[in-house]
mmCIF file of C-alpha atoms in Angstrom:
data_model
loop_
_atom_site.group_PDB
_atom_site.id
_atom_site.type_symbol
_atom_site.label_atom_id
_atom_site.label_comp_id
_atom_site.label_asym_id
_atom_site.label_seq_id
_atom_site.Cartn_x
_atom_site.Cartn_y
_atom_site.Cartn_z
ATOM 1 C CA MET I 10 -195.878 33.548 9.248
ATOM 2 C CA LEU I 11 -196.081 29.635 10.821
ATOM 3 C CA VAL I 12 -194.958 26.743 10.212
ATOM 4 C CA ASN I 13 -198.059 24.937 8.937
ATOM 5 C CA GLU I 14 -198.641 27.903 6.225
ATOM 6 C CA PHE I 15 -195.461 28.228 4.904
ATOM 7 C CA ILE I 16 -195.473 24.219 4.337
ATOM 8 C CA LYS I 17 -198.502 24.385 3.059
ATOM 9 C CA ARG I 18 -197.169 27.559 0.154
ATOM 10 C CA VAL I 19 -193.949 24.493 0.180
ATOM 11 C CA SER I 20 -196.143 21.497 -0.567
ATOM 12 C CA VAL I 21 -197.820 23.151 -3.442
ATOM 13 C CA ARG I 22 -194.523 24.415 -5.290
ATOM 14 C CA LEU I 23 -193.311 20.867 -5.004
ATOM 15 C CA GLY I 24 -196.693 19.649 -7.219
ATOM 16 C CA ASP I 25 -197.982 17.684 -3.571
ATOM 17 C CA GLU I 26 -201.318 19.507 -1.771
ATOM 18 C CA ALA I 27 -202.490 16.238 -0.445
ATOM 19 C CA ARG I 28 -198.475 15.738 0.773
ATOM 20 C CA ILE I 29 -198.910 12.616 -0.061
ATOM 21 C CA THR I 30 -195.382 12.092 -0.862
ATOM 22 C CA TYR I 31 -193.400 14.568 1.818
ATOM 23 C CA SER I 32 -194.882 14.125 5.091
ATOM 24 C CA SER I 33 -194.771 17.668 7.517
ATOM 25 C CA LYS I 34 -192.444 16.413 9.769
ATOM 26 C CA GLU I 35 -189.926 15.626 7.446
ATOM 27 C CA LEU I 36 -190.425 19.230 5.530
ATOM 28 C CA ILE I 37 -190.026 20.494 9.186
ATOM 29 C CA SER I 38 -187.140 18.748 9.189
ATOM 30 C CA CYS I 39 -185.819 20.587 5.952
ATOM 31 C CA LEU I 40 -186.989 23.194 7.198
ATOM 32 C CA ASN I 41 -184.927 23.682 9.753
ATOM 33 C CA ASP I 42 -181.775 22.968 7.385
ATOM 34 C CA ALA I 43 -182.679 25.552 5.326
ATOM 35 C CA ILE I 44 -182.614 27.700 8.419
ATOM 36 C CA SER I 45 -179.072 27.132 9.681
ATOM 37 C CA GLN I 46 -178.411 27.401 5.991
ATOM 38 C CA LEU I 47 -179.910 30.847 5.799
ATOM 39 C CA SER I 48 -178.709 32.218 8.833
ATOM 40 C CA LEU I 49 -175.040 31.191 8.859
ATOM 41 C CA GLU I 50 -174.502 32.455 5.189
ATOM 42 C CA ARG I 51 -175.773 35.822 6.322
ATOM 43 C CA ILE I 52 -173.941 35.906 9.715
ATOM 44 C CA ALA I 53 -170.564 35.525 6.697
ATOM 45 C CA ALA I 54 -172.193 38.915 4.871
ATOM 46 C CA HIS I 55 -171.913 40.485 8.511
ATOM 47 C CA ASP I 56 -175.883 41.132 8.061
ATOM 48 C CA PRO I 57 -177.138 43.594 11.196
ATOM 49 C CA LEU I 58 -179.998 41.665 11.412
ATOM 50 C CA MET I 59 -178.279 38.506 13.187
ATOM 51 C CA ILE I 60 -176.061 40.248 15.523
ATOM 52 C CA LYS I 61 -177.895 40.136 18.911
ATOM 53 C CA GLU I 62 -176.156 42.171 22.250
ATOM 54 C CA ILE I 63 -175.257 39.758 25.883
ATOM 55 C CA THR I 64 -174.450 40.792 28.480
ATOM 56 C CA VAL I 65 -171.358 37.905 30.152
ATOM 57 C CA THR I 66 -170.099 37.992 33.589
ATOM 58 C CA PRO I 67 -167.711 35.293 32.732
ATOM 59 C CA GLY I 68 -167.146 32.517 34.372
ATOM 60 C CA ARG I 69 -171.194 33.214 35.150
ATOM 61 C CA THR I 70 -172.888 33.802 31.764
ATOM 62 C CA SER I 71 -174.130 30.731 29.681
ATOM 63 C CA VAL I 72 -173.188 30.691 25.979
ATOM 64 C CA PRO I 73 -176.674 31.344 24.050
ATOM 65 C CA ALA I 74 -178.615 28.615 21.799
ATOM 66 C CA GLY I 75 -177.378 30.038 18.365
ATOM 67 C CA PHE I 76 -174.478 31.407 19.116
ATOM 68 C CA VAL I 77 -171.602 31.743 16.006
ATOM 69 C CA ARG I 78 -168.904 33.821 16.961
ATOM 70 C CA PHE I 79 -168.595 37.385 18.911
ATOM 71 C CA VAL I 80 -168.881 40.302 16.616
ATOM 72 C CA GLY I 81 -165.389 41.586 16.515
ATOM 73 C CA GLN I 82 -162.527 40.956 19.619
ATOM 74 C CA GLU I 83 -164.286 40.787 22.718
ATOM 75 C CA PRO I 84 -162.018 39.783 25.667
ATOM 76 C CA PHE I 85 -163.443 36.156 26.542
ATOM 77 C CA TYR I 86 -164.224 32.700 25.531
ATOM 78 C CA ILE I 87 -165.930 29.647 25.580
ATOM 79 C CA ASP I 88 -164.972 27.538 28.549
ATOM 80 C CA GLY I 89 -167.258 24.080 28.144
ATOM 81 C CA ALA I 90 -171.149 26.185 28.476
ATOM 82 C CA LYS I 91 -169.989 29.609 30.202
ATOM 83 C CA PHE I 92 -167.974 32.479 28.144
ATOM 84 C CA ALA I 93 -164.483 32.839 30.691
ATOM 85 C CA SER I 94 -162.159 36.507 30.540
ATOM 86 C CA LEU I 95 -159.273 36.075 29.223
ATOM 87 C CA ASP I 96 -157.779 38.509 31.017
ATOM 88 C CA GLY I 97 -159.220 36.910 34.109
ATOM 89 C CA SER I 98 -161.577 39.762 35.035
ATOM 90 C CA THR I 99 -165.500 38.697 36.509
ATOM 91 C CA GLU I 100 -166.415 41.923 35.799
ATOM 92 C CA LYS I 101 -169.469 42.522 33.177
ATOM 93 C CA ARG I 102 -169.992 43.727 30.119
ATOM 94 C CA THR I 103 -171.763 43.822 27.544
ATOM 95 C CA ALA I 104 -171.140 41.646 23.707
ATOM 96 C CA ARG I 105 -172.710 41.854 20.896
ATOM 97 C CA CYS I 106 -172.781 38.698 18.879
ATOM 98 C CA TYR I 107 -173.849 36.911 15.952
ATOM 99 C CA VAL I 108 -176.246 34.094 16.599
ATOM 100 C CA ALA I 109 -178.261 32.043 14.663
ATOM 101 C CA LYS I 110 -181.967 31.257 14.687
ATOM 102 C CA ALA I 111 -183.772 29.332 16.140
ATOM 103 C CA HIS I 112 -185.224 25.949 14.652
ATOM 104 C CA VAL I 113 -189.098 25.431 14.719
ATOM 105 C CA GLU I 114 -189.835 22.584 16.394
ATOM 106 C CA SER I 115 -193.978 22.291 15.317
ATOM 107 C CA ALA I 116 -196.901 23.552 13.052
ATOM 108 C CA GLY I 117 -198.163 26.084 15.035
ATOM 109 C CA ASP I 118 -194.271 27.672 15.357
ATOM 110 C CA ASP I 119 -193.992 30.911 14.033
ATOM 111 C CA LEU I 120 -190.548 31.029 11.446
ATOM 112 C CA PRO I 121 -187.930 32.753 12.765
ATOM 113 C CA PHE I 122 -187.333 35.094 9.831
ATOM 114 C CA ASP I 123 -190.813 37.214 8.840
ATOM 115 C CA ASP I 124 -188.765 39.142 5.583
ATOM 116 C CA ALA I 125 -190.130 38.252 2.341
ATOM 117 C CA THR I 126 -186.719 37.807 0.711
ATOM 118 C CA SER I 127 -185.614 35.377 3.741
ATOM 119 C CA LEU I 128 -188.880 33.399 2.670
ATOM 120 C CA GLY I 129 -188.654 33.614 -0.637
ATOM 121 C CA ALA I 130 -184.816 31.913 0.353
ATOM 122 C CA LEU I 131 -186.375 29.568 2.743
ATOM 123 C CA MET I 132 -188.480 28.776 0.147
ATOM 124 C CA ASP I 133 -185.965 27.819 -2.500
ATOM 125 C CA TYR I 134 -183.811 25.934 0.074
ATOM 126 C CA VAL I 135 -186.882 23.406 0.971
ATOM 127 C CA VAL I 136 -187.832 22.940 -2.157
ATOM 128 C CA VAL I 137 -184.296 22.616 -3.097
ATOM 129 C CA LEU I 138 -183.959 19.348 0.002
ATOM 130 C CA ALA I 139 -186.949 17.778 -0.087
ATOM 131 C CA GLY I 140 -186.973 16.694 -3.868
ATOM 132 C CA ALA I 141 -183.703 15.667 -3.789
ATOM 133 C CA ARG I 142 -184.824 12.984 -1.347
ATOM 134 C CA VAL I 143 -186.867 12.249 -4.910
ATOM 135 C CA GLY I 144 -184.661 12.787 -7.213
ATOM 136 C CA TYR I 145 -186.476 16.249 -8.042
ATOM 137 C CA ALA I 146 -183.258 18.546 -9.262
ATOM 138 C CA SER I 147 -184.490 21.481 -11.383
ATOM 139 C CA GLN I 148 -182.322 23.846 -12.742
ATOM 140 C CA VAL I 149 -184.569 26.691 -11.403
ATOM 141 C CA GLU I 150 -184.427 25.785 -8.581
ATOM 142 C CA SER I 151 -180.561 24.804 -7.788
ATOM 143 C CA THR I 152 -179.699 28.176 -9.744
ATOM 144 C CA LEU I 153 -181.870 30.196 -7.317
ATOM 145 C CA ALA I 154 -180.429 28.542 -4.837
ATOM 146 C CA ASP I 155 -177.464 29.375 -5.692
ATOM 147 C CA ARG I 156 -178.297 32.736 -6.834
ATOM 148 C CA MET I 157 -179.696 33.561 -2.892
ATOM 149 C CA SER I 158 -176.414 31.922 -1.428
ATOM 150 C CA GLY I 159 -174.316 33.964 -3.481
ATOM 151 C CA ALA I 160 -176.562 36.784 -2.519
ATOM 152 C CA TYR I 161 -176.163 36.356 1.201
ATOM 153 C CA THR I 162 -172.689 36.035 1.069
ATOM 154 C CA GLY I 163 -171.512 38.412 -0.948
ATOM 155 C CA ARG I 164 -170.377 36.618 -4.040
ATOM 156 C CA SER I 165 -171.223 38.316 -7.553
ATOM 157 C CA ALA I 166 -170.796 36.659 -10.453
ATOM 158 C CA SER I 167 -167.478 37.880 -12.858
ATOM 159 C CA ASP I 168 -169.244 36.669 -15.688
ATOM 160 C CA ALA I 169 -172.005 38.296 -15.664
ATOM 161 C CA GLY I 170 -173.413 39.269 -18.745
ATOM 162 C CA ALA I 171 -170.854 36.922 -20.771
ATOM 163 C CA VAL I 172 -171.906 35.045 -23.139
ATOM 164 C CA ALA I 173 -171.349 31.039 -22.662
ATOM 165 C CA LYS I 174 -168.740 29.321 -24.779
ATOM 166 C CA GLU I 175 -169.697 26.954 -26.838
ATOM 167 C CA SER I 176 -167.077 23.491 -25.856
#
């Protein structure tokens, strides 16, 4: 899905189809914050879709954009903008790491997430973030965003189905 199409859907949900309250630039900024949030939540939940295999030659391989951490233990550490070997080896090896999705720059870019669940989560986050600027604080939107966040990070409500106690 293109960013422009996504922004149109966000504008409809915010009730701002004419884009009087929110500019495309502002919604793209909110979208980038949402991409970062969703990426980090999926990495925290050990989502295999966030894993990238890289070939590392210590001292020569640059840290990839969006690098968060290695999957498991690897004999490398970050030295400036490149990987270095813990044991001084210069041998090339394959490593697996978690990499956050790239931000978007313009309305013509493709979204880095393309499954329905991710698009729904991005939509919820963007609506909450953009709405916060104008004081739009829908309990439904906030609760939905929190539930999505909890689902991705593996949290569950321990009191699910329990009757709320009145104070």
